[in-house]
Amino acid sequence: MATERIQLAVDTPCQQSWQEMTSTELGRFCAHCQKTVVDFSDLTDKQLIDLLAQSTGSTCGRFRLNQLNRAIQVPVPASPSPRRFFSLLTAGLLGYQTVQAETPPALTTPSTIQIDQNVTSTTELPANNETTLADSLRIITGRVIENTTNTSLAGVNVSLKGTSTEVLTDSAGHFQLQVPTEYQGEQIVIVVAMIGFTTQEIQRRPDQSEPLSIALNEDQKLLGEVIVVGGYKKLSFWQRLRNRLRSGQ
């Protein structure tokens, strides 16, 4: 059986947090754009291609970095069935597209996803400010860095799980998060999140007062609209139609 090479790419990675999406059968549902983001990250090449072939539009998905921008061999049957030929030709004349993100129950074109965060930025904090906070309030302080380079991370979202209390790290990676009165004597969970990095959750007891030192790891998975490329060149409309006819899919 003959084969053809295709390549998957995500030209514009999605800016929405995967952790904030609602779980669905195929992946997670993005409330911002009202679309399902399919989780391809645990699939083999064959499973990935088979699932994409079932799409009648473009697909937004979550991918491992090693699933993208490399050649994937796809089997091509010698001859298509006549019945499939006419159905695909009709679909092609109507403007068939290879990939596009789905909306339950139909697939629609994904729009650019913007993050709408209601957060309060912290002011610049000197390094020694973490130990001079008022004793009458329970305030969580700390610094966030990138794990491999130890560089400060600015704009990281630090929040109290289950509440709307959240702040952003300053240019030096420092933050201070005031715990609401009703949680002063309870064990809490601090959520540390930033696009492109793996989210961390840190438990904190009332008797713990030392500043947090948090190192974030780069997230090895991408969200976004997948683009299928054959022969390392973006396929034209007629090339996509020809390949579909050959495969009989």
PDB file of C-alpha atoms in Angstrom:
ATOM      1  CA  MET A   1       0.000   0.000   0.000  1.00  0.00           C
ATOM      2  CA  ALA A   2       1.319   3.446  -0.933  1.00  0.00           C
ATOM      3  CA  THR A   3       1.868   6.109   1.706  1.00  0.00           C
ATOM      4  CA  GLU A   4       1.935   9.877   1.805  1.00  0.00           C
ATOM      5  CA  ARG A   5       3.610  12.164   4.305  1.00  0.00           C
ATOM      6  CA  ILE A   6       1.656  14.752   6.214  1.00  0.00           C
ATOM      7  CA  GLN A   7       2.697  17.149   8.922  1.00  0.00           C
ATOM      8  CA  LEU A   8       0.627  18.655  11.723  1.00  0.00           C
ATOM      9  CA  ALA A   9       1.232  22.205  12.883  1.00  0.00           C
ATOM     10  CA  VAL A  10      -0.297  24.800  15.198  1.00  0.00           C
ATOM     11  CA  ASP A  11       0.464  28.204  13.705  1.00  0.00           C
ATOM     12  CA  THR A  12      -1.106  30.214  16.531  1.00  0.00           C
ATOM     13  CA  PRO A  13      -1.116  28.478  19.940  1.00  0.00           C
ATOM     14  CA  CYS A  14      -4.261  29.029  21.982  1.00  0.00           C
ATOM     15  CA  GLN A  15      -3.969  31.393  24.951  1.00  0.00           C
ATOM     16  CA  GLN A  16      -6.732  29.800  27.049  1.00  0.00           C
ATOM     17  CA  SER A  17      -5.836  27.697  30.102  1.00  0.00           C
ATOM     18  CA  TRP A  18      -6.534  23.978  29.620  1.00  0.00           C
ATOM     19  CA  GLN A  19      -7.083  23.577  33.368  1.00  0.00           C
ATOM     20  CA  GLU A  20      -9.939  26.088  33.349  1.00  0.00           C
ATOM     21  CA  MET A  21     -11.904  24.259  30.641  1.00  0.00           C
ATOM     22  CA  THR A  22     -14.794  21.888  31.429  1.00  0.00           C
ATOM     23  CA  SER A  23     -14.119  18.180  30.814  1.00  0.00           C
ATOM     24  CA  THR A  24     -15.989  16.524  27.923  1.00  0.00           C
ATOM     25  CA  GLU A  25     -15.891  13.103  26.245  1.00  0.00           C
ATOM     26  CA  LEU A  26     -13.371  14.224  23.602  1.00  0.00           C
ATOM     27  CA  GLY A  27     -11.356  16.697  25.630  1.00  0.00           C
ATOM     28  CA  ARG A  28     -12.479  19.937  27.232  1.00  0.00           C
ATOM     29  CA  PHE A  29     -15.022  22.628  26.441  1.00  0.00           C
ATOM     30  CA  CYS A  30     -13.815  26.220  26.163  1.00  0.00           C
ATOM     31  CA  ALA A  31     -16.371  28.577  27.671  1.00  0.00           C
ATOM     32  CA  HIS A  32     -14.705  31.611  26.063  1.00  0.00           C
ATOM     33  CA  CYS A  33     -15.225  30.505  22.456  1.00  0.00           C
ATOM     34  CA  GLN A  34     -17.953  27.888  23.073  1.00  0.00           C
ATOM     35  CA  LYS A  35     -15.994  25.141  21.312  1.00  0.00           C
ATOM     36  CA  THR A  36     -14.630  21.719  22.188  1.00  0.00           C
ATOM     37  CA  VAL A  37     -10.843  21.347  22.294  1.00  0.00           C
ATOM     38  CA  VAL A  38     -10.022  17.720  21.472  1.00  0.00           C
ATOM     39  CA  ASP A  39      -7.272  16.087  23.542  1.00  0.00           C
ATOM     40  CA  PHE A  40      -4.897  14.410  21.053  1.00  0.00           C
ATOM     41  CA  SER A  41      -1.950  14.326  23.460  1.00  0.00           C
ATOM     42  CA  ASP A  42      -2.266  10.641  24.429  1.00  0.00           C
ATOM     43  CA  LEU A  43      -2.985   9.279  20.928  1.00  0.00           C
ATOM     44  CA  THR A  44      -0.710   7.346  18.591  1.00  0.00           C
ATOM     45  CA  ASP A  45      -0.040   8.706  15.095  1.00  0.00           C
ATOM     46  CA  LYS A  46      -2.634   6.354  13.601  1.00  0.00           C
ATOM     47  CA  GLN A  47      -5.281   7.261  16.181  1.00  0.00           C
ATOM     48  CA  LEU A  48      -4.542  10.950  15.662  1.00  0.00           C
ATOM     49  CA  ILE A  49      -4.882  10.790  11.870  1.00  0.00           C
ATOM     50  CA  ASP A  50      -7.994   8.583  12.041  1.00  0.00           C
ATOM     51  CA  LEU A  51      -9.713  11.033  14.377  1.00  0.00           C
ATOM     52  CA  LEU A  52      -8.777  14.062  12.276  1.00  0.00           C
ATOM     53  CA  ALA A  53     -10.068  12.276   9.158  1.00  0.00           C
ATOM     54  CA  GLN A  54     -13.522  12.058  10.745  1.00  0.00           C
ATOM     55  CA  SER A  55     -13.743  15.836  11.060  1.00  0.00           C
ATOM     56  CA  THR A  56     -15.808  17.698   8.461  1.00  0.00           C
ATOM     57  CA  GLY A  57     -14.156  20.999   9.346  1.00  0.00           C
ATOM     58  CA  SER A  58     -11.068  22.253  11.169  1.00  0.00           C
ATOM     59  CA  THR A  59     -10.203  21.036  14.666  1.00  0.00           C
ATOM     60  CA  CYS A  60      -8.901  22.750  17.779  1.00  0.00           C
ATOM     61  CA  GLY A  61      -6.838  20.344  19.818  1.00  0.00           C
ATOM     62  CA  ARG A  62      -4.312  19.754  22.566  1.00  0.00           C
ATOM     63  CA  PHE A  63      -1.055  18.204  21.347  1.00  0.00           C
ATOM     64  CA  ARG A  64       2.312  17.056  22.610  1.00  0.00           C
ATOM     65  CA  LEU A  65       5.132  19.048  21.054  1.00  0.00           C
ATOM     66  CA  ASN A  66       6.571  15.877  19.499  1.00  0.00           C
ATOM     67  CA  GLN A  67       3.304  15.295  17.623  1.00  0.00           C
ATOM     68  CA  LEU A  68       3.777  18.500  15.625  1.00  0.00           C
ATOM     69  CA  ASN A  69       6.073  19.667  12.832  1.00  0.00           C
ATOM     70  CA  ARG A  70       7.339  16.234  11.800  1.00  0.00           C
ATOM     71  CA  ALA A  71       6.540  13.808   8.977  1.00  0.00           C
ATOM     72  CA  ILE A  72       3.777  11.253   9.597  1.00  0.00           C
ATOM     73  CA  GLN A  73       3.288   8.392   7.123  1.00  0.00           C
ATOM     74  CA  VAL A  74      -0.345   7.916   6.069  1.00  0.00           C
ATOM     75  CA  PRO A  75      -1.449   4.815   4.067  1.00  0.00           C
ATOM     76  CA  VAL A  76      -3.154   5.594   0.733  1.00  0.00           C
ATOM     77  CA  PRO A  77      -5.337   2.847  -0.817  1.00  0.00           C
ATOM     78  CA  ALA A  78      -4.813   2.162  -4.536  1.00  0.00           C
ATOM     79  CA  SER A  79      -8.323   3.080  -5.626  1.00  0.00           C
ATOM     80  CA  PRO A  80     -11.271   4.845  -4.011  1.00  0.00           C
ATOM     81  CA  SER A  81     -14.820   3.555  -4.082  1.00  0.00           C
ATOM     82  CA  PRO A  82     -17.074   5.255  -6.696  1.00  0.00           C
ATOM     83  CA  ARG A  83     -19.682   5.976  -4.068  1.00  0.00           C
ATOM     84  CA  ARG A  84     -17.144   7.733  -1.876  1.00  0.00           C
ATOM     85  CA  PHE A  85     -15.800   9.637  -4.880  1.00  0.00           C
ATOM     86  CA  PHE A  86     -19.117  11.373  -5.540  1.00  0.00           C
ATOM     87  CA  SER A  87     -19.776  12.132  -1.867  1.00  0.00           C
ATOM     88  CA  LEU A  88     -16.329  13.670  -1.448  1.00  0.00           C
ATOM     89  CA  LEU A  89     -16.595  15.595  -4.693  1.00  0.00           C
ATOM     90  CA  THR A  90     -19.859  17.128  -3.488  1.00  0.00           C
ATOM     91  CA  ALA A  91     -18.262  18.027  -0.181  1.00  0.00           C
ATOM     92  CA  GLY A  92     -15.286  19.522  -2.000  1.00  0.00           C
ATOM     93  CA  LEU A  93     -17.405  21.711  -4.246  1.00  0.00           C
ATOM     94  CA  LEU A  94     -19.106  23.044  -1.157  1.00  0.00           C
ATOM     95  CA  GLY A  95     -15.739  24.193   0.161  1.00  0.00           C
ATOM     96  CA  TYR A  96     -14.456  21.252   2.192  1.00  0.00           C
ATOM     97  CA  GLN A  97     -11.746  22.159   4.704  1.00  0.00           C
ATOM     98  CA  THR A  98      -9.414  19.688   6.339  1.00  0.00           C
ATOM     99  CA  VAL A  99      -9.360  20.878   9.938  1.00  0.00           C
ATOM    100  CA  GLN A 100     -11.342  23.202  12.211  1.00  0.00           C
ATOM    101  CA  ALA A 101     -12.481  23.221  15.911  1.00  0.00           C
ATOM    102  CA  GLU A 102     -15.866  21.689  16.731  1.00  0.00           C
ATOM    103  CA  THR A 103     -18.837  23.095  18.587  1.00  0.00           C
ATOM    104  CA  PRO A 104     -21.208  20.539  20.115  1.00  0.00           C
ATOM    105  CA  PRO A 105     -22.839  19.121  18.098  1.00  0.00           C
ATOM    106  CA  ALA A 106     -21.448  20.718  14.872  1.00  0.00           C
ATOM    107  CA  LEU A 107     -17.932  21.858  13.948  1.00  0.00           C
ATOM    108  CA  THR A 108     -17.339  25.554  13.361  1.00  0.00           C
ATOM    109  CA  THR A 109     -14.411  27.820  12.579  1.00  0.00           C
ATOM    110  CA  PRO A 110     -12.462  28.640  15.753  1.00  0.00           C
ATOM    111  CA  SER A 111     -12.013  32.268  16.590  1.00  0.00           C
ATOM    112  CA  THR A 112      -8.952  33.788  18.207  1.00  0.00           C
ATOM    113  CA  ILE A 113      -9.073  33.033  21.921  1.00  0.00           C
ATOM    114  CA  GLN A 114      -8.383  35.886  24.283  1.00  0.00           C
ATOM    115  CA  ILE A 115      -7.779  35.560  28.016  1.00  0.00           C
ATOM    116  CA  ASP A 116     -10.192  37.586  30.119  1.00  0.00           C
ATOM    117  CA  GLN A 117      -8.747  37.524  33.601  1.00  0.00           C
ATOM    118  CA  ASN A 118     -10.098  39.654  36.411  1.00  0.00           C
ATOM    119  CA  VAL A 119      -6.894  39.909  38.372  1.00  0.00           C
ATOM    120  CA  THR A 120      -5.078  42.514  40.388  1.00  0.00           C
ATOM    121  CA  SER A 121      -1.417  43.120  39.642  1.00  0.00           C
ATOM    122  CA  THR A 122       0.906  43.378  42.592  1.00  0.00           C
ATOM    123  CA  THR A 123       3.187  46.359  42.942  1.00  0.00           C
ATOM    124  CA  GLU A 124       6.946  45.977  42.766  1.00  0.00           C
ATOM    125  CA  LEU A 125       8.105  44.165  45.897  1.00  0.00           C
ATOM    126  CA  PRO A 126      11.670  44.366  47.185  1.00  0.00           C
ATOM    127  CA  ALA A 127      13.217  41.003  47.951  1.00  0.00           C
ATOM    128  CA  ASN A 128      13.240  41.630  51.712  1.00  0.00           C
ATOM    129  CA  ASN A 129       9.610  42.805  51.806  1.00  0.00           C
ATOM    130  CA  GLU A 130       8.393  39.227  52.244  1.00  0.00           C
ATOM    131  CA  THR A 131       9.467  39.165  55.911  1.00  0.00           C
ATOM    132  CA  THR A 132       8.062  42.565  56.980  1.00  0.00           C
ATOM    133  CA  LEU A 133       4.314  42.010  56.467  1.00  0.00           C
ATOM    134  CA  ALA A 134       1.795  42.809  59.188  1.00  0.00           C
ATOM    135  CA  ASP A 135       1.292  39.982  61.696  1.00  0.00           C
ATOM    136  CA  SER A 136      -2.426  40.749  62.032  1.00  0.00           C
ATOM    137  CA  LEU A 137      -3.177  39.502  58.504  1.00  0.00           C
ATOM    138  CA  ARG A 138      -2.531  36.159  56.895  1.00  0.00           C
ATOM    139  CA  ILE A 139      -0.628  37.016  53.742  1.00  0.00           C
ATOM    140  CA  ILE A 140       1.070  34.479  51.491  1.00  0.00           C
ATOM    141  CA  THR A 141       4.265  35.782  49.933  1.00  0.00           C
ATOM    142  CA  GLY A 142       6.833  34.292  47.619  1.00  0.00           C
ATOM    143  CA  ARG A 143       8.635  34.321  44.305  1.00  0.00           C
ATOM    144  CA  VAL A 144       8.071  32.419  41.055  1.00  0.00           C
ATOM    145  CA  ILE A 145      10.915  31.446  38.714  1.00  0.00           C
ATOM    146  CA  GLU A 146      11.418  29.339  35.591  1.00  0.00           C
ATOM    147  CA  ASN A 147      12.740  25.943  36.644  1.00  0.00           C
ATOM    148  CA  THR A 148      15.521  25.383  34.100  1.00  0.00           C
ATOM    149  CA  THR A 149      16.954  28.912  33.954  1.00  0.00           C
ATOM    150  CA  ASN A 150      16.040  30.210  37.447  1.00  0.00           C
ATOM    151  CA  THR A 151      14.873  33.467  35.858  1.00  0.00           C
ATOM    152  CA  SER A 152      12.049  35.474  37.412  1.00  0.00           C
ATOM    153  CA  LEU A 153       8.587  35.059  35.913  1.00  0.00           C
ATOM    154  CA  ALA A 154       6.420  38.174  35.737  1.00  0.00           C
ATOM    155  CA  GLY A 155       2.666  38.074  35.219  1.00  0.00           C
ATOM    156  CA  VAL A 156       2.144  34.652  36.815  1.00  0.00           C
ATOM    157  CA  ASN A 157      -1.367  34.195  38.223  1.00  0.00           C
ATOM    158  CA  VAL A 158      -1.312  33.245  41.920  1.00  0.00           C
ATOM    159  CA  SER A 159      -4.749  32.501  43.363  1.00  0.00           C
ATOM    160  CA  LEU A 160      -6.556  30.956  46.314  1.00  0.00           C
ATOM    161  CA  LYS A 161      -8.326  27.870  44.980  1.00  0.00           C
ATOM    162  CA  GLY A 162     -12.112  28.042  45.118  1.00  0.00           C
ATOM    163  CA  THR A 163     -12.191  31.824  45.505  1.00  0.00           C
ATOM    164  CA  SER A 164     -11.807  34.936  43.363  1.00  0.00           C
ATOM    165  CA  THR A 165      -8.736  36.039  45.330  1.00  0.00           C
ATOM    166  CA  GLU A 166      -5.793  36.287  42.942  1.00  0.00           C
ATOM    167  CA  VAL A 167      -2.773  38.439  42.112  1.00  0.00           C
ATOM    168  CA  LEU A 168      -0.019  38.600  39.494  1.00  0.00           C
ATOM    169  CA  THR A 169       3.708  38.389  40.130  1.00  0.00           C
ATOM    170  CA  ASP A 170       5.736  41.559  39.577  1.00  0.00           C
ATOM    171  CA  SER A 171       8.747  41.969  37.278  1.00  0.00           C
ATOM    172  CA  ALA A 172      10.986  40.237  39.828  1.00  0.00           C
ATOM    173  CA  GLY A 173       8.598  37.307  40.207  1.00  0.00           C
ATOM    174  CA  HIS A 174       7.445  38.350  43.703  1.00  0.00           C
ATOM    175  CA  PHE A 175       3.850  38.273  44.917  1.00  0.00           C
ATOM    176  CA  GLN A 176       1.781  38.758  48.064  1.00  0.00           C
ATOM    177  CA  LEU A 177      -1.657  37.198  48.370  1.00  0.00           C
ATOM    178  CA  GLN A 178      -3.914  38.247  51.236  1.00  0.00           C
ATOM    179  CA  VAL A 179      -6.059  35.392  52.533  1.00  0.00           C
ATOM    180  CA  PRO A 180      -9.734  36.342  53.100  1.00  0.00           C
ATOM    181  CA  THR A 181     -10.860  36.512  56.739  1.00  0.00           C
ATOM    182  CA  GLU A 182     -13.025  33.390  56.500  1.00  0.00           C
ATOM    183  CA  TYR A 183      -9.964  31.318  55.503  1.00  0.00           C
ATOM    184  CA  GLN A 184      -7.493  32.759  58.025  1.00  0.00           C
ATOM    185  CA  GLY A 185      -7.451  29.645  60.237  1.00  0.00           C
ATOM    186  CA  GLU A 186      -7.853  26.998  57.529  1.00  0.00           C
ATOM    187  CA  GLN A 187      -5.532  24.981  55.331  1.00  0.00           C
ATOM    188  CA  ILE A 188      -5.693  26.471  51.852  1.00  0.00           C
ATOM    189  CA  VAL A 189      -4.527  25.606  48.341  1.00  0.00           C
ATOM    190  CA  ILE A 190      -2.529  28.128  46.312  1.00  0.00           C
ATOM    191  CA  VAL A 191      -2.803  27.768  42.517  1.00  0.00           C
ATOM    192  CA  VAL A 192       0.120  29.072  40.451  1.00  0.00           C
ATOM    193  CA  ALA A 193      -0.576  29.287  36.713  1.00  0.00           C
ATOM    194  CA  MET A 194       0.883  30.858  33.600  1.00  0.00           C
ATOM    195  CA  ILE A 195       0.336  30.166  29.898  1.00  0.00           C
ATOM    196  CA  GLY A 196       3.067  27.903  28.570  1.00  0.00           C
ATOM    197  CA  PHE A 197       3.868  26.422  31.995  1.00  0.00           C
ATOM    198  CA  THR A 198       2.481  23.532  34.017  1.00  0.00           C
ATOM    199  CA  THR A 199       0.064  24.709  36.713  1.00  0.00           C
ATOM    200  CA  GLN A 200       1.060  23.988  40.316  1.00  0.00           C
ATOM    201  CA  GLU A 201      -1.170  23.627  43.384  1.00  0.00           C
ATOM    202  CA  ILE A 202       0.455  24.158  46.786  1.00  0.00           C
ATOM    203  CA  GLN A 203      -1.165  23.347  50.140  1.00  0.00           C
ATOM    204  CA  ARG A 204      -0.581  25.847  52.916  1.00  0.00           C
ATOM    205  CA  ARG A 205      -1.318  25.378  56.635  1.00  0.00           C
ATOM    206  CA  PRO A 206      -2.214  28.295  58.947  1.00  0.00           C
ATOM    207  CA  ASP A 207       1.016  27.836  60.918  1.00  0.00           C
ATOM    208  CA  GLN A 208       3.210  28.187  57.825  1.00  0.00           C
ATOM    209  CA  SER A 209       4.539  31.706  57.323  1.00  0.00           C
ATOM    210  CA  GLU A 210       7.775  31.302  55.360  1.00  0.00           C
ATOM    211  CA  PRO A 211       7.819  32.777  51.823  1.00  0.00           C
ATOM    212  CA  LEU A 212       7.135  30.346  48.984  1.00  0.00           C
ATOM    213  CA  SER A 213       9.777  29.596  46.379  1.00  0.00           C
ATOM    214  CA  ILE A 214       8.019  28.237  43.282  1.00  0.00           C
ATOM    215  CA  ALA A 215       9.706  26.920  40.134  1.00  0.00           C
ATOM    216  CA  LEU A 216       7.444  26.389  37.111  1.00  0.00           C
ATOM    217  CA  ASN A 217       8.192  23.858  34.388  1.00  0.00           C
ATOM    218  CA  GLU A 218       7.518  24.563  30.726  1.00  0.00           C
ATOM    219  CA  ASP A 219       4.321  22.859  29.545  1.00  0.00           C
ATOM    220  CA  GLN A 220       5.178  20.405  26.778  1.00  0.00           C
ATOM    221  CA  LYS A 221       1.672  20.512  25.319  1.00  0.00           C
ATOM    222  CA  LEU A 222       0.076  23.091  23.027  1.00  0.00           C
ATOM    223  CA  LEU A 223      -3.514  24.153  22.450  1.00  0.00           C
ATOM    224  CA  GLY A 224      -4.683  25.533  19.138  1.00  0.00           C
ATOM    225  CA  GLU A 225      -6.135  24.948  15.690  1.00  0.00           C
ATOM    226  CA  VAL A 226      -4.298  22.148  13.940  1.00  0.00           C
ATOM    227  CA  ILE A 227      -3.198  22.592  10.325  1.00  0.00           C
ATOM    228  CA  VAL A 228      -2.537  19.493   8.209  1.00  0.00           C
ATOM    229  CA  VAL A 229       0.354  19.892   5.779  1.00  0.00           C
ATOM    230  CA  GLY A 230       1.358  17.321   3.142  1.00  0.00           C
ATOM    231  CA  GLY A 231       4.904  17.020   1.812  1.00  0.00           C
ATOM    232  CA  TYR A 232       5.899  19.836   4.179  1.00  0.00           C
ATOM    233  CA  LYS A 233       3.835  22.285   2.125  1.00  0.00           C
ATOM    234  CA  LYS A 234       0.378  23.524   2.957  1.00  0.00           C
ATOM    235  CA  LEU A 235      -2.124  21.629   0.810  1.00  0.00           C
ATOM    236  CA  SER A 236      -4.332  23.481  -1.639  1.00  0.00           C
ATOM    237  CA  PHE A 237      -8.073  22.813  -1.841  1.00  0.00           C
ATOM    238  CA  TRP A 238      -7.669  20.463  -4.828  1.00  0.00           C
ATOM    239  CA  GLN A 239      -4.745  18.636  -3.201  1.00  0.00           C
ATOM    240  CA  ARG A 240      -6.810  17.989  -0.103  1.00  0.00           C
ATOM    241  CA  LEU A 241      -9.704  16.746  -2.232  1.00  0.00           C
ATOM    242  CA  ARG A 242      -7.395  14.505  -4.278  1.00  0.00           C
ATOM    243  CA  ASN A 243      -5.868  12.942  -1.176  1.00  0.00           C
ATOM    244  CA  ARG A 244      -9.276  12.268   0.327  1.00  0.00           C
ATOM    245  CA  LEU A 245     -10.433  10.609  -2.905  1.00  0.00           C
ATOM    246  CA  ARG A 246      -7.351   8.416  -3.017  1.00  0.00           C
ATOM    247  CA  SER A 247      -7.750   7.273   0.568  1.00  0.00           C
ATOM    248  CA  GLY A 248     -11.446   6.513   0.193  1.00  0.00           C
ATOM    249  CA  GLN A 249     -12.089   8.041   3.597  1.00  0.00           C
TER     250      GLN A 249
END
